[in-house]
Coordinates of C-alpha atoms in Angstrom, one line a residue:
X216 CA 0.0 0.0 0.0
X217 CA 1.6 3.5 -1.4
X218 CA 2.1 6.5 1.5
X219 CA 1.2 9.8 0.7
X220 CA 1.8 13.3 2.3
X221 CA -0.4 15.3 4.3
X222 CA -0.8 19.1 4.4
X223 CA 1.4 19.2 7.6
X224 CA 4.2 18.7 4.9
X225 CA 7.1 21.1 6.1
X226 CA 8.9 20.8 2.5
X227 CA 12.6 20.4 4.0
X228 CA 12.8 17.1 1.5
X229 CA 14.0 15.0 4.3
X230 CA 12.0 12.5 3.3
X231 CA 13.0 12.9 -1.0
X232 CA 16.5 12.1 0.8
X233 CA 15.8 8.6 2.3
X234 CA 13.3 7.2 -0.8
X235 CA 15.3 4.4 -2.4
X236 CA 13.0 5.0 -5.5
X237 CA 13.0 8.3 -6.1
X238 CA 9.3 8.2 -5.7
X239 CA 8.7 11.8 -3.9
X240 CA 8.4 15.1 -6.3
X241 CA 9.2 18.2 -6.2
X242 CA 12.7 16.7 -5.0
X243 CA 15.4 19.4 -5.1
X244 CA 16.5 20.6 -8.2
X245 CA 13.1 20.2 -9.9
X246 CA 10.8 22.4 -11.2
X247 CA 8.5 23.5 -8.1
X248 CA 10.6 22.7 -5.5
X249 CA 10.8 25.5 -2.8
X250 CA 7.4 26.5 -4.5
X251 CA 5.2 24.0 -3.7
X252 CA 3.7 23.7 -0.7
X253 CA 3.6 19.8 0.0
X254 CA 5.6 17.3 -1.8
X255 CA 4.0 14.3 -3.5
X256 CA 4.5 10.4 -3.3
X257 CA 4.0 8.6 -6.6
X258 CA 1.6 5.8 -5.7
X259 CA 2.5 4.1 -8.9
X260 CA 6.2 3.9 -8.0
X261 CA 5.8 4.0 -3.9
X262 CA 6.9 0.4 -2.8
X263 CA 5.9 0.8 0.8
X264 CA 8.9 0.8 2.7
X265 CA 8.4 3.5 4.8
X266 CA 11.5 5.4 5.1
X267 CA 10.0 8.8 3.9
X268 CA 8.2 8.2 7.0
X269 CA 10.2 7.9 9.3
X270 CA 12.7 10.5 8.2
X271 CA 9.6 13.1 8.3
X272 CA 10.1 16.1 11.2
X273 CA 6.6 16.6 11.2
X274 CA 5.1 13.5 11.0
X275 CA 3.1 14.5 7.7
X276 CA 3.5 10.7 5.7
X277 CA 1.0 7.9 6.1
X278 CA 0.1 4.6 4.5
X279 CA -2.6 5.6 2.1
X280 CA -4.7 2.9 3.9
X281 CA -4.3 4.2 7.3
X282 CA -5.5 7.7 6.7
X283 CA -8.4 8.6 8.4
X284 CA -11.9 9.7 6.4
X285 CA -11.3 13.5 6.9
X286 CA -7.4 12.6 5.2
X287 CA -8.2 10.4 2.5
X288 CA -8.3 13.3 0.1
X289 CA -4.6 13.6 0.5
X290 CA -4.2 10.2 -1.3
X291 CA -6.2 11.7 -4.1
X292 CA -3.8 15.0 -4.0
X293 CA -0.2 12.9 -4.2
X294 CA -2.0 10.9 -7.1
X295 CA -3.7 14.3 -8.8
X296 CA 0.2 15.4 -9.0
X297 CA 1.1 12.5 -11.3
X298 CA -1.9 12.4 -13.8
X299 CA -0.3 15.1 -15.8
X300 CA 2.5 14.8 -18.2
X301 CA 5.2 16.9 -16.7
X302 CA 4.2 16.5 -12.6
X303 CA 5.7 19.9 -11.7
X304 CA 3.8 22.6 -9.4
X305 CA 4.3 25.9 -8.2
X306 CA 7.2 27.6 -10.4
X307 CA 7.9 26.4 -13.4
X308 CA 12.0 27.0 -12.9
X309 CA 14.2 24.4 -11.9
X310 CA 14.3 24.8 -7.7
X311 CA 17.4 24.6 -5.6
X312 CA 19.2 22.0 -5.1
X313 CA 21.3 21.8 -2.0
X314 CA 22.3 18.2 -2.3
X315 CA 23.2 18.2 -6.0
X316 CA 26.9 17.8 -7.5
X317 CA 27.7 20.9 -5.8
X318 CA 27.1 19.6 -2.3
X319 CA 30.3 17.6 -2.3
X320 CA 32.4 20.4 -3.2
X321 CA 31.0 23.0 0.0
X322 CA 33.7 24.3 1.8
X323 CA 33.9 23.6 5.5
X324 CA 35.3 26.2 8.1
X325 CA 37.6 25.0 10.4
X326 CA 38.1 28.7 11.7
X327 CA 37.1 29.1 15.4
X328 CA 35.0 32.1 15.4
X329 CA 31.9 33.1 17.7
X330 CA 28.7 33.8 16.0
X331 CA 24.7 35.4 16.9
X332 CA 21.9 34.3 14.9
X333 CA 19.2 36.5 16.0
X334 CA 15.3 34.7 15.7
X335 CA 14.8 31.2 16.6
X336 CA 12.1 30.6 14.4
X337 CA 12.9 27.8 10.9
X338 CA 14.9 30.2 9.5
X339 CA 17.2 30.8 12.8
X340 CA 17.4 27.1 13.8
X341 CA 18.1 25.5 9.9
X342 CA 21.0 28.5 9.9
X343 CA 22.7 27.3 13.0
X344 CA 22.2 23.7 12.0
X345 CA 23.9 24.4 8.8
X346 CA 26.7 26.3 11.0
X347 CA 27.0 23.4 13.2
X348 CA 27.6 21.5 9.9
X349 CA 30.0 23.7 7.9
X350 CA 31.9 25.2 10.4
X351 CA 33.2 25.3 14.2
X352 CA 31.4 28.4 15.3
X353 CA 31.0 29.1 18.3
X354 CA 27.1 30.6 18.4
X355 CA 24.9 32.6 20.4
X356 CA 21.3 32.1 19.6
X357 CA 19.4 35.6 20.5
X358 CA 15.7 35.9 20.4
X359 CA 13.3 38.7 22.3
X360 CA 10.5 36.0 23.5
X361 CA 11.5 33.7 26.3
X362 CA 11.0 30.8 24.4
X363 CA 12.5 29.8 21.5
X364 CA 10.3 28.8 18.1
X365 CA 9.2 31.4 16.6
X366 CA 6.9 31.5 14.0
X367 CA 7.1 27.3 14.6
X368 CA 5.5 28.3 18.1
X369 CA 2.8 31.3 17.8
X370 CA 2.8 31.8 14.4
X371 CA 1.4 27.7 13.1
X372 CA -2.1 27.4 13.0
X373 CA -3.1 25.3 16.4
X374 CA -5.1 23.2 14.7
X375 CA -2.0 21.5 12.9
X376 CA -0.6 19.8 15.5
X377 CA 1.7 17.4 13.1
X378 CA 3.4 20.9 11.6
X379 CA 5.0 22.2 15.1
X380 CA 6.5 18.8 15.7
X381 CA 9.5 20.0 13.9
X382 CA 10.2 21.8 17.0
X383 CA 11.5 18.9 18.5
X384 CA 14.2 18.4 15.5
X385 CA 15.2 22.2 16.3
X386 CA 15.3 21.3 20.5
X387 CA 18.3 19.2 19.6
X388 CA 20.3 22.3 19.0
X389 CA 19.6 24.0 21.5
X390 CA 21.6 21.2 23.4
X391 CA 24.5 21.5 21.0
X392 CA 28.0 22.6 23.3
X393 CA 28.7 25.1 21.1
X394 CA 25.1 26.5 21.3
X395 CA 24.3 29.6 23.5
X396 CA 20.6 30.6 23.5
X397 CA 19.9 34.4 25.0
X398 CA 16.0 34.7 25.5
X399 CA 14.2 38.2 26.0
X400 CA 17.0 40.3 24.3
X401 CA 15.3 42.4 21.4
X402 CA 17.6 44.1 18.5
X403 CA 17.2 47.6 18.5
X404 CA 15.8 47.6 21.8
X405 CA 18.3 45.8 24.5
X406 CA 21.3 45.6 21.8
X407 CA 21.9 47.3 18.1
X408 CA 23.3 45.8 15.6
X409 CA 26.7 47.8 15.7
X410 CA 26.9 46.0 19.6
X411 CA 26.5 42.4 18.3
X412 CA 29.3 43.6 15.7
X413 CA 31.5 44.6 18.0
X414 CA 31.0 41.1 19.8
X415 CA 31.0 39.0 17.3
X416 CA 32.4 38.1 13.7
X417 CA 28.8 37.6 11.6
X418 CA 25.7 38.0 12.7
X419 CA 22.4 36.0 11.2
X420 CA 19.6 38.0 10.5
X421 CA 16.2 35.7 11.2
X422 CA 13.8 38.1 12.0
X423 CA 11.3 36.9 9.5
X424 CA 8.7 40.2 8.5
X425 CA 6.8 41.7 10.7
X426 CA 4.8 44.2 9.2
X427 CA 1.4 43.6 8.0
X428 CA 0.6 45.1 4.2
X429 CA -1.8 47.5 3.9
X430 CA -4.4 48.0 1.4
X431 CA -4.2 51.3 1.6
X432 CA -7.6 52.8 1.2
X433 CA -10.5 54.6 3.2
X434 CA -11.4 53.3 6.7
X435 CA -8.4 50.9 7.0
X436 CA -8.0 52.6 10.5
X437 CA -11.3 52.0 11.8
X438 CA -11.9 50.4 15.4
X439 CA -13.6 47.2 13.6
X440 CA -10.7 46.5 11.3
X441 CA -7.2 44.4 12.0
X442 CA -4.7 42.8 11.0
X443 CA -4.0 38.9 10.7
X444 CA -0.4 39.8 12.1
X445 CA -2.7 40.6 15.6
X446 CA -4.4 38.0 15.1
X447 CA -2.0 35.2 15.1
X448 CA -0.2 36.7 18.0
X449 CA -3.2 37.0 20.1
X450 CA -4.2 33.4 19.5
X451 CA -0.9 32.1 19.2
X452 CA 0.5 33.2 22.9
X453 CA 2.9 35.8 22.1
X454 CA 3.2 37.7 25.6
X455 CA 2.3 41.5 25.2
X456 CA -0.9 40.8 22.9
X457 CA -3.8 39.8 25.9
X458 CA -6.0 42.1 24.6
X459 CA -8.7 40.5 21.9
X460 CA -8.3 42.2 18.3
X461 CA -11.8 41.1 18.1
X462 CA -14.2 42.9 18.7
X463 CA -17.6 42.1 20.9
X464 CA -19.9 40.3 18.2
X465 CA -23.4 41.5 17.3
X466 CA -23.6 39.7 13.8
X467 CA -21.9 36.7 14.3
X468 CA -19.5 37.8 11.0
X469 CA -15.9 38.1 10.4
X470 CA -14.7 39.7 6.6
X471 CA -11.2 38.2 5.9
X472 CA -9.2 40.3 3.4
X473 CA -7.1 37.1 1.3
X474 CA -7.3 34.0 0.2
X475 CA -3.8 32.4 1.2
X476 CA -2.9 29.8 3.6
X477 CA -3.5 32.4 6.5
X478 CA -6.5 33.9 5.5
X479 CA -7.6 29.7 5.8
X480 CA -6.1 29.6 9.2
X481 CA -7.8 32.3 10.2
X482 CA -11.7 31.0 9.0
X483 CA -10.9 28.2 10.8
X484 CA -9.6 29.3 13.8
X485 CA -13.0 31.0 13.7
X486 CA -15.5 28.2 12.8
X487 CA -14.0 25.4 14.7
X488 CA -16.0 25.1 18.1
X489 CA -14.8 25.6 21.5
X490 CA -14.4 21.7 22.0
X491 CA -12.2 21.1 18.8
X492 CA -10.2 24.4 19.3
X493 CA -10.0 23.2 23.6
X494 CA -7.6 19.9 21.9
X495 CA -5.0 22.4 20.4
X496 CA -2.3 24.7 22.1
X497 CA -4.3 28.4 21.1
X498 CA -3.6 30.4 23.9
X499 CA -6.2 30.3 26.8
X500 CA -7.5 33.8 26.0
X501 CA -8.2 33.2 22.8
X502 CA -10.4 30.2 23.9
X503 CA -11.8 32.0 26.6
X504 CA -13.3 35.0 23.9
X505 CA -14.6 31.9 21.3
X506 CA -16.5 30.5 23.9
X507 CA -18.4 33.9 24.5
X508 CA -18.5 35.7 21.2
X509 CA -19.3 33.4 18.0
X510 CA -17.7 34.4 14.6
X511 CA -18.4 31.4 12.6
X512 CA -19.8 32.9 9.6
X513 CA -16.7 33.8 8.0
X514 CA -16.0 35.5 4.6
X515 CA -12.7 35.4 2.6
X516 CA -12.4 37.9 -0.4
X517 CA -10.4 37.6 -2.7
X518 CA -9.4 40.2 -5.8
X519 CA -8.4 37.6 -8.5
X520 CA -10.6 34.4 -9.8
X521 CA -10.6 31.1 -8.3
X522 CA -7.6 29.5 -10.7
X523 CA -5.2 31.7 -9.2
X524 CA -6.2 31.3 -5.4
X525 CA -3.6 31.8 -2.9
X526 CA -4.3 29.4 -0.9
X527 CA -2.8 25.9 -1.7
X528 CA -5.7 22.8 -2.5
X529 CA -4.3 21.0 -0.3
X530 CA -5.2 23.7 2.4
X531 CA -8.9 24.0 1.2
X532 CA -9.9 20.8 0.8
X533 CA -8.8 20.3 4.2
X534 CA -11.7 22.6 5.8
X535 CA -14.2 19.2 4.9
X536 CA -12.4 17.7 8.0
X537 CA -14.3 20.2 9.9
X538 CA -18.0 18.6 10.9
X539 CA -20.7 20.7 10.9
X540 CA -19.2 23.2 8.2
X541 CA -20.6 25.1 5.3
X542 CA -18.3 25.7 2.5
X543 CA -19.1 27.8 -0.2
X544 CA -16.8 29.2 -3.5
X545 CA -18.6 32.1 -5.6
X546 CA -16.0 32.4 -8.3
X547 CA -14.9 35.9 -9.9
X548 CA -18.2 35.7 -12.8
X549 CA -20.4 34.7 -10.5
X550 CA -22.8 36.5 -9.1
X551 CA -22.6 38.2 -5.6
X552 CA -24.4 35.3 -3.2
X553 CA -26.9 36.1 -0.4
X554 CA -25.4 36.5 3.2
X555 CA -28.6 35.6 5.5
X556 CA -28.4 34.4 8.7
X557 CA -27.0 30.6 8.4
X558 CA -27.2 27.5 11.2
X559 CA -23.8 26.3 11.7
X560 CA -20.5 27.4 10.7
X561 CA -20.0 28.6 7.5
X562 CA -16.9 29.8 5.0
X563 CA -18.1 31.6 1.8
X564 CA -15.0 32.3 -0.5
X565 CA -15.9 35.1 -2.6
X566 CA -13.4 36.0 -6.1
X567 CA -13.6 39.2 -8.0
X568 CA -13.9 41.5 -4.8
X569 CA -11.7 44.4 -5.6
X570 CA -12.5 46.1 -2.2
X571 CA -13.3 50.1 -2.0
X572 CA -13.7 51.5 1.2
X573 CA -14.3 50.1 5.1
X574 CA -17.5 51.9 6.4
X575 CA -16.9 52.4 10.4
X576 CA -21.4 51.8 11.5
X577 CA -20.3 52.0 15.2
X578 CA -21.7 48.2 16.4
X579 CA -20.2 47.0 13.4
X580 CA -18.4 47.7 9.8
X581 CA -19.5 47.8 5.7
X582 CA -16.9 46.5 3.7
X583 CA -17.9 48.1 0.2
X584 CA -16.9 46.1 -3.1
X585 CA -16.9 46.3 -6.6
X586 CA -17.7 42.4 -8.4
X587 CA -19.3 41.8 -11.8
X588 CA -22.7 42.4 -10.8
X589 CA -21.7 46.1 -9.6
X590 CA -21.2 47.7 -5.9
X591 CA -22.2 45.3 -2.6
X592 CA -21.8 46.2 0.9
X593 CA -21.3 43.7 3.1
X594 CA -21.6 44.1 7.0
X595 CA -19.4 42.2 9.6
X596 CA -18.3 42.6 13.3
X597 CA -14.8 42.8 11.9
X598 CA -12.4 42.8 9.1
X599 CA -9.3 41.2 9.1
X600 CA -6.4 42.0 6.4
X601 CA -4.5 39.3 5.2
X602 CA -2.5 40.6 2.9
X603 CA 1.2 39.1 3.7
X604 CA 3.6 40.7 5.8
X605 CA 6.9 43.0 4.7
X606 CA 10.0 43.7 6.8
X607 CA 9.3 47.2 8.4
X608 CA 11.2 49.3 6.2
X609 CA 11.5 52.3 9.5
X610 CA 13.2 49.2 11.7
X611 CA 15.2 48.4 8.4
X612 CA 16.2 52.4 8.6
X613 CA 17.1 52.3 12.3
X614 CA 19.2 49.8 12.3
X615 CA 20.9 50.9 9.2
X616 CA 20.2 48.1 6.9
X617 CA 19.2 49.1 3.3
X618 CA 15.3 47.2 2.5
X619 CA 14.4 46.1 -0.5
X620 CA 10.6 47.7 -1.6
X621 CA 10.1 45.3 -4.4
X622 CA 10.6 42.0 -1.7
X623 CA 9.8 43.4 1.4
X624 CA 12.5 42.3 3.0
X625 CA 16.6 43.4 3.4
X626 CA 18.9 44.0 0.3
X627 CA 21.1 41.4 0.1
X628 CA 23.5 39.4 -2.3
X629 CA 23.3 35.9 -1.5
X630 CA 22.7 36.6 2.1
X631 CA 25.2 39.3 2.4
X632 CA 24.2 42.4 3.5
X633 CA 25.9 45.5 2.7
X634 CA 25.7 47.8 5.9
X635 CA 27.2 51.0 4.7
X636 CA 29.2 51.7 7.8
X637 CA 26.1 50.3 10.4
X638 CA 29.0 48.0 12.1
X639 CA 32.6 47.3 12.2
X640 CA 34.8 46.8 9.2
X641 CA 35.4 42.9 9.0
X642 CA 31.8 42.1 10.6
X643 CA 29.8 40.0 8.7
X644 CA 25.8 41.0 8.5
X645 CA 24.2 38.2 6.7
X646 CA 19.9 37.5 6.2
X647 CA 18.0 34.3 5.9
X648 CA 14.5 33.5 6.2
X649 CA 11.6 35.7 5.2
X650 CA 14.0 38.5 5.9
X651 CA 16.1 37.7 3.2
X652 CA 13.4 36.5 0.5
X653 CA 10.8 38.5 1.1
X654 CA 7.4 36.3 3.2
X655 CA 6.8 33.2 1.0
X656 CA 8.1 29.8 1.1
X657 CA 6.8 27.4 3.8
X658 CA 8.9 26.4 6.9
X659 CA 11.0 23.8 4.9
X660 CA 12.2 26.6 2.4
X661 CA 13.9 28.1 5.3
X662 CA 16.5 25.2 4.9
X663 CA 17.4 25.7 1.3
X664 CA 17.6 29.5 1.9
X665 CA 19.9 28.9 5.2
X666 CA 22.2 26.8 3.2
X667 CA 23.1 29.8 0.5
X668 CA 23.4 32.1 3.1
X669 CA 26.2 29.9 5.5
X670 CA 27.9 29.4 2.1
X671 CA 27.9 33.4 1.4
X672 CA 29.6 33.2 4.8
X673 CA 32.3 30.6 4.7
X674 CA 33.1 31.9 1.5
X675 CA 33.4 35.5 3.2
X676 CA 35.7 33.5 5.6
X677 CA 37.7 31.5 3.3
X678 CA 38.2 35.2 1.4
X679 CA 39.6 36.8 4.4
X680 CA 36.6 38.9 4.4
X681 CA 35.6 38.3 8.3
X682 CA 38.0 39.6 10.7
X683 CA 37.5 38.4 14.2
X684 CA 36.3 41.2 16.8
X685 CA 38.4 41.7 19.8
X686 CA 35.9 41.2 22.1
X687 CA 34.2 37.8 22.9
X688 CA 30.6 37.1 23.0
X689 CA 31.1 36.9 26.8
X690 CA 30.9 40.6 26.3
X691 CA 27.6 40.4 25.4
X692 CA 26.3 38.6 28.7
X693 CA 28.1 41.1 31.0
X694 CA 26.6 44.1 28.7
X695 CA 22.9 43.1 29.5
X696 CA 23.4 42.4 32.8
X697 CA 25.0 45.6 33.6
X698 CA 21.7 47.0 31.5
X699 CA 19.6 45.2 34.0
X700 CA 18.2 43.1 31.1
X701 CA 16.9 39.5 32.0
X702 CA 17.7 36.6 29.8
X703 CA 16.6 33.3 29.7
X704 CA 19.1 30.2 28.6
X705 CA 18.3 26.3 26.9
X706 CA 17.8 25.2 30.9
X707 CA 15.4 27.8 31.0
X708 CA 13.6 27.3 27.8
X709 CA 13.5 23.6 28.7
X710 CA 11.6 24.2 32.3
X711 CA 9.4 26.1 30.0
X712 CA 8.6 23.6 27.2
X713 CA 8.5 20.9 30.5
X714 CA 5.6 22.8 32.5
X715 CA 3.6 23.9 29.6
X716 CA 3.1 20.1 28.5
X717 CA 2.5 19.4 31.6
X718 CA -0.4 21.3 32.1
X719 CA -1.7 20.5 28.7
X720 CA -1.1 16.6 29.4
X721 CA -3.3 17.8 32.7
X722 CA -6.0 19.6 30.1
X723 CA -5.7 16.9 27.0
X724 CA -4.4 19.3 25.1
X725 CA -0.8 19.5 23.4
X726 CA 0.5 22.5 25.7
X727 CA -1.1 25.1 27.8
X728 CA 0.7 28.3 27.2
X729 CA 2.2 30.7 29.6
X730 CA 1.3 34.2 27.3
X731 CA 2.8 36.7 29.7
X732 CA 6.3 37.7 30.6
X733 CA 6.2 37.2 33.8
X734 CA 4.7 33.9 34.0
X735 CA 7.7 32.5 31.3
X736 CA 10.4 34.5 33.6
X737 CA 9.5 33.0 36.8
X738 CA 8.8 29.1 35.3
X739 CA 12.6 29.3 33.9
X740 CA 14.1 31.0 36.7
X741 CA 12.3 27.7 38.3
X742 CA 13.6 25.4 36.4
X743 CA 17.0 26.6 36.3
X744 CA 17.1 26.2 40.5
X745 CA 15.4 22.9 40.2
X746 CA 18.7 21.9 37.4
X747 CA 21.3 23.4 39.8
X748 CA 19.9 21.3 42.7
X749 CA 19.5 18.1 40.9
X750 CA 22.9 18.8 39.7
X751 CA 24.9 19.1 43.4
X752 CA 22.4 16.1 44.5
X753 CA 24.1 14.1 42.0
X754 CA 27.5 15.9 42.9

C-alpha cells in the first residue's frame, strides 16, 4: 500500500533524501521545488517501505490505507500530481538543489569564530544547524521572546498539531556545546546591531517580516478592522498581545481580506467550536473569547478568480475535516451570493472582490466592493487583512540596513548584506529567512535558503573577508546584565517547554501556554534552580 503526504508537509525534502526509488516530487532541483507547498509520493512507484516516514520532522506521511476519512483526500492530491505529463507545481523554474553535485564540493570552516543568529524561528534554527555543519562556530542564539520557536510556536495554525513537531528536530540544537541561547533580548531595543558587531564576527539576521501590508484605502483605521499579524499573535500566545483584536460580536460575521494559507487559518480558527479548538495549544485567552462571542460565519475575499487562489488545495480541501461546516466558492463571474443568517458554521469564499472602502457603523463595519454584478456592501463585526507581511522598512532604517521595496525584505547578495558603515569593518551582517526573501516559502524553504546564506559566509571567511572582533561574546552577557536586562538560557527554555506540557497533558491538550512575561520568567528561573539542585544532589 503507497504512503502519501499530508498538508502538515514542512517541504525540508527529508524525506526525498531517504526514498530508495525516487518516488517523492518536487525533490530538489526540480521544477516547483521551494514552490510547492507539499511534496508528493508517486503511488504508482511508492513500494511501501516507509522510510519517507520515518525520516519526516513533522510526521506529515502515512500509508494511504491508514489515513483517516477527513485525510483520505490527500491520497487523491499525491495521485492528482502525477496524472499530468510533466508533474511539476508551483514555479515552473528548476528549484534549488542543496544536495546536487555541488554539495560535495561546499567548503567547510575550520576557523574558530563566535557567532549570533538572531530569531529562533525555521529560519534561525536551519541557519545554526547548517553552521554546526560547515563550520566550528562558536554561536549565540538571541531571540526577544522567552521561548524559543518562533513562527514554529505562535505563528502555526493550532489546529495543525503534526506541523509544530519539527520543533523537537530544532530542540536538539539548542543542546548543541557550542550552542548559547539568550532569551528576552530584542535588537534595536536591549542591543543594536553595531553591539553584536562589535561582539562578534557575523551576525544571522532571522527576524522573519513583521509588518502587516496594507491595502491602503478609506477606513483601514477604523476600530472594527485588524490585522492577521494581531491575530495570530493574540491566539498564538505571544506575551504583550492579551487584549482581543476582536471585537464584541453582534452579527456573528468576520470579513477576511485574502485568500492564502492564512486567510484559511484564520476561517478556521474561527469556525472550529470551543471543543475542537479546547484539543489544540491556542492560547487560553483566545479560547476564553470563542466561547463567549461566535464568529463562525466567516467570509474570505479575494481580488483575482478562483484558478489563481492563494491558498494551496491542499489547504482547502482540508476545511471538509471540519464537521458541521458550510463551504461555499462564488468564483470571480459569479454573481454576488446572499449573506442571511445561516445554522452552523459557514466559510463563503468570494473571487472578483476588488475592495473600496471600510465603512466604520459604530456596532459593526461595511466593507464596500466592486464584483461583476456592480457595488455590494457587506456588514461584519470585523475585518481582518491578510495581505502578507513585509519587513518594516522604518526598523530596516534604524538599524541601518538598506530594505528592499520590491521583496519586502533586506537587500542582500546571496545573504550578504551591505551595511554601509552600520558595524565594524570585518563584521559580517548576513539574512536568511523571510528577511532575506521576502514572506513566501513554507517552513522547509527556510532550509534551502539557510544553506546559500552559511555558504555566502564561509566563502566570506575563506576570502579573508571576516575579521574576528576583539571582544568575545562573553561581552555580550556582562553588557545586559549591567543593562539590568533578564535573559533566559536552553535550561530555561526547557523548564518552559516541560511545564507547559505538563499542564496541557493535565488539560488533554498538546501544551497550555504561559502568554505573559512574567509567567515565562518565573517558570525558567524555576527550572534553572530545580537543574542546579539536581545537579549538586548528584555531585
Amino acid at each position: 500500500m503507497p504512503f502519501a503526504i499530508t498538508n502538515s508537509c514542512c517541504t525540508d525534502a527529508a524525506c526525498v533524501r531517504v526514498c530508495p526509488v525516487g518516488c517523492i516530487h518536487p525533490a530538489p532541483g526540480e521544477p516547483g521545488f521551494g514552490t510547492s507547498e507539499i511534496l508528493h509520493i508517486d503511488p504508482a512507484s511508492c513500494i511501501d517501505c516507509g522510510a519517507c516516514a520515518d525520516a519526516c520532522p513533522v510526521g506529515a506521511i502515512f500509508p494511504v490505507d491508514r489515513l483517516g476519512a477527513h485525510d483520505a483526500i490527500y491520497a487523491d492530491i499525491n495521485a492528482a500530481y502525477y496524472s499530468g505529463s510533466s508533474g511539476s507545481t508551483g514555479s515552473d523554474e528548476a528549484g534549488p538543489d542543496p544536495g546536487g553535485a555541488a554539495a560535495s564540493q561546499r567548503r567547510h570552516v575550520a576557523d574558530d569564530l563566535d557567532v549570533a543568529v538572531v530569531g529562533t524561528g525555521p529560519a534561525g534554527m536551519y541557519t545554526v544547524n547548517e553552521l554546526l555543519a560547515r563550520t566550528e562556530a562558536r554561536i549565540t542564539l538571541i531571540d526577544e521572546h522567552l521561548t524559543p520557536g518562533g513562527l514554529v510556536r505562535s505563528g502555526v495554525a493550532p489546529d495543525h498539531p503534526h506541523t509544530k513537531q519539527i520543533e523537537r528536530a530544532f530542540a536538539l540544537a539548542l543542546r548543541h556545546p557550542r550552542v548559547e541561547f539568550l532569551g528576552g533580548v530584542q535588537l534595536g531595543r536591549d542591543v543594536t546591531l553595531a553591539e553584536l558587531g562589535e561582539q562578534f564576527a557575523a551576525v544571522f539576521l532571522a527576524t522573519g517580516a513583521d509588518a502587516a501590508r496594507r491595502l491602503g484605502i478609506d477606513g483601514e483605521d477604523a476600530p472594527r478592522v485588524t490585522s492577521a499579524l494581531d491575530v495570530v499573535r493574540w491566539s498564538g500566545g505571544v506575551p504583550g498581545f492579551d487584549t482581543s483584536p476582536l471585537p464584541e460580536a453582534n452579527l456573528g460575521r468576520a470579513v477576511v481580506v485574502g485568500t492564502g494559507n492564512v486567510a484559511l487559518d484564520l476561517a478556521r480558527l474561527l469556525t472550529l467550536s470551543p471543543d475542537e479548538l479546547g484539543r489544540t495549544d491556542v492560547a487560553d485567552r483566545t479560547l476564553d473569547w470563542l466561547r463567549v462571542h461566535r464568529l463562525d460565519d466567516v467570509v474570505l475575499l479575494g481580488r483575482g478568480d478562483a484558478a489563481h487562489a492563494a491558498y494551496t488545495e491542499a489547504e482547502f480541501r482540508a476545511l471538509d475535516r471540519i464537521p458541521g461546516l458550510t463551504v461555499r466558492l462564488v468564483d470571480a463571474e459569479e454573481p454576488t451570493p446572499s449573506f442571511e443568517p445561516h445554522a452552523g458554521a459557514r466559510i463563503t469564499v468570494v473571487f472578483g472582490s476588488r475592495i473600496e472602502q471600510f465603512v466604520d457603523h459604530g456596532g459593526h463595519v461595511g466593507v464596500r466592493v466592486e464584483r461583476v454584478d456592480g457595488p455590494a456592501q457587506l456588514d461584519a463585526d470585523v475585518v481582518i487583512t491578510s495581505l502578507g507581511y513585509d519587513v518594516d522598512a522604518e526598523g530596516a532604517t534604524t538599524l541601518g540596513l538598506p530594505h528592499d521595496p520590491a521583496t519586502g525584505a533586506y537587500r542582500h547578495e546571496g545573504g550578504r548584506v551591505v551595511t554601509t558603515g552600520a558595524v565594524r569593518d570585518g563584521a559580517g551582517i548576513y539574512v536568511t529567512g523571510w528577511a532575506k526573501r521576502g514572506a513566501r516559502g513554507g517552513i522547509g524553504a527556510n532550509r534551502l535558503c539557510a544553506a546559500e546564506t552559511v555558504q555566502t559566509f564561509v566563502d566570506d571567511v575563506a576570502g579573508g573577508v571576516i575579521v574576528s572582533p576583539k571582544r568575545t561574546r562573553d561581552t555580550l552577557r556582562d553588557a545586559l546584565r549591567l543593562k539590568g536586562i533578564s535573559t533566559t538560557d536552553a535550561r530555561g527554555a526547557r523548564a518552559i517547554d516541560r511545564a507547559e506540557r505538563s499542564r496541557g497533558e493535565a488539560a488533554d491538550r498538546p501544551r497550555v501556554k504561559f502568554v505573559t512575561t512574567d509567567e515565562l520568567a518565573r517558570t525558567a528561573a524555576r527550572g534553572r534552580r530545580l537543574s542546579v539542585r539536581g545537579r549538586s544532589a548528584r555531585g
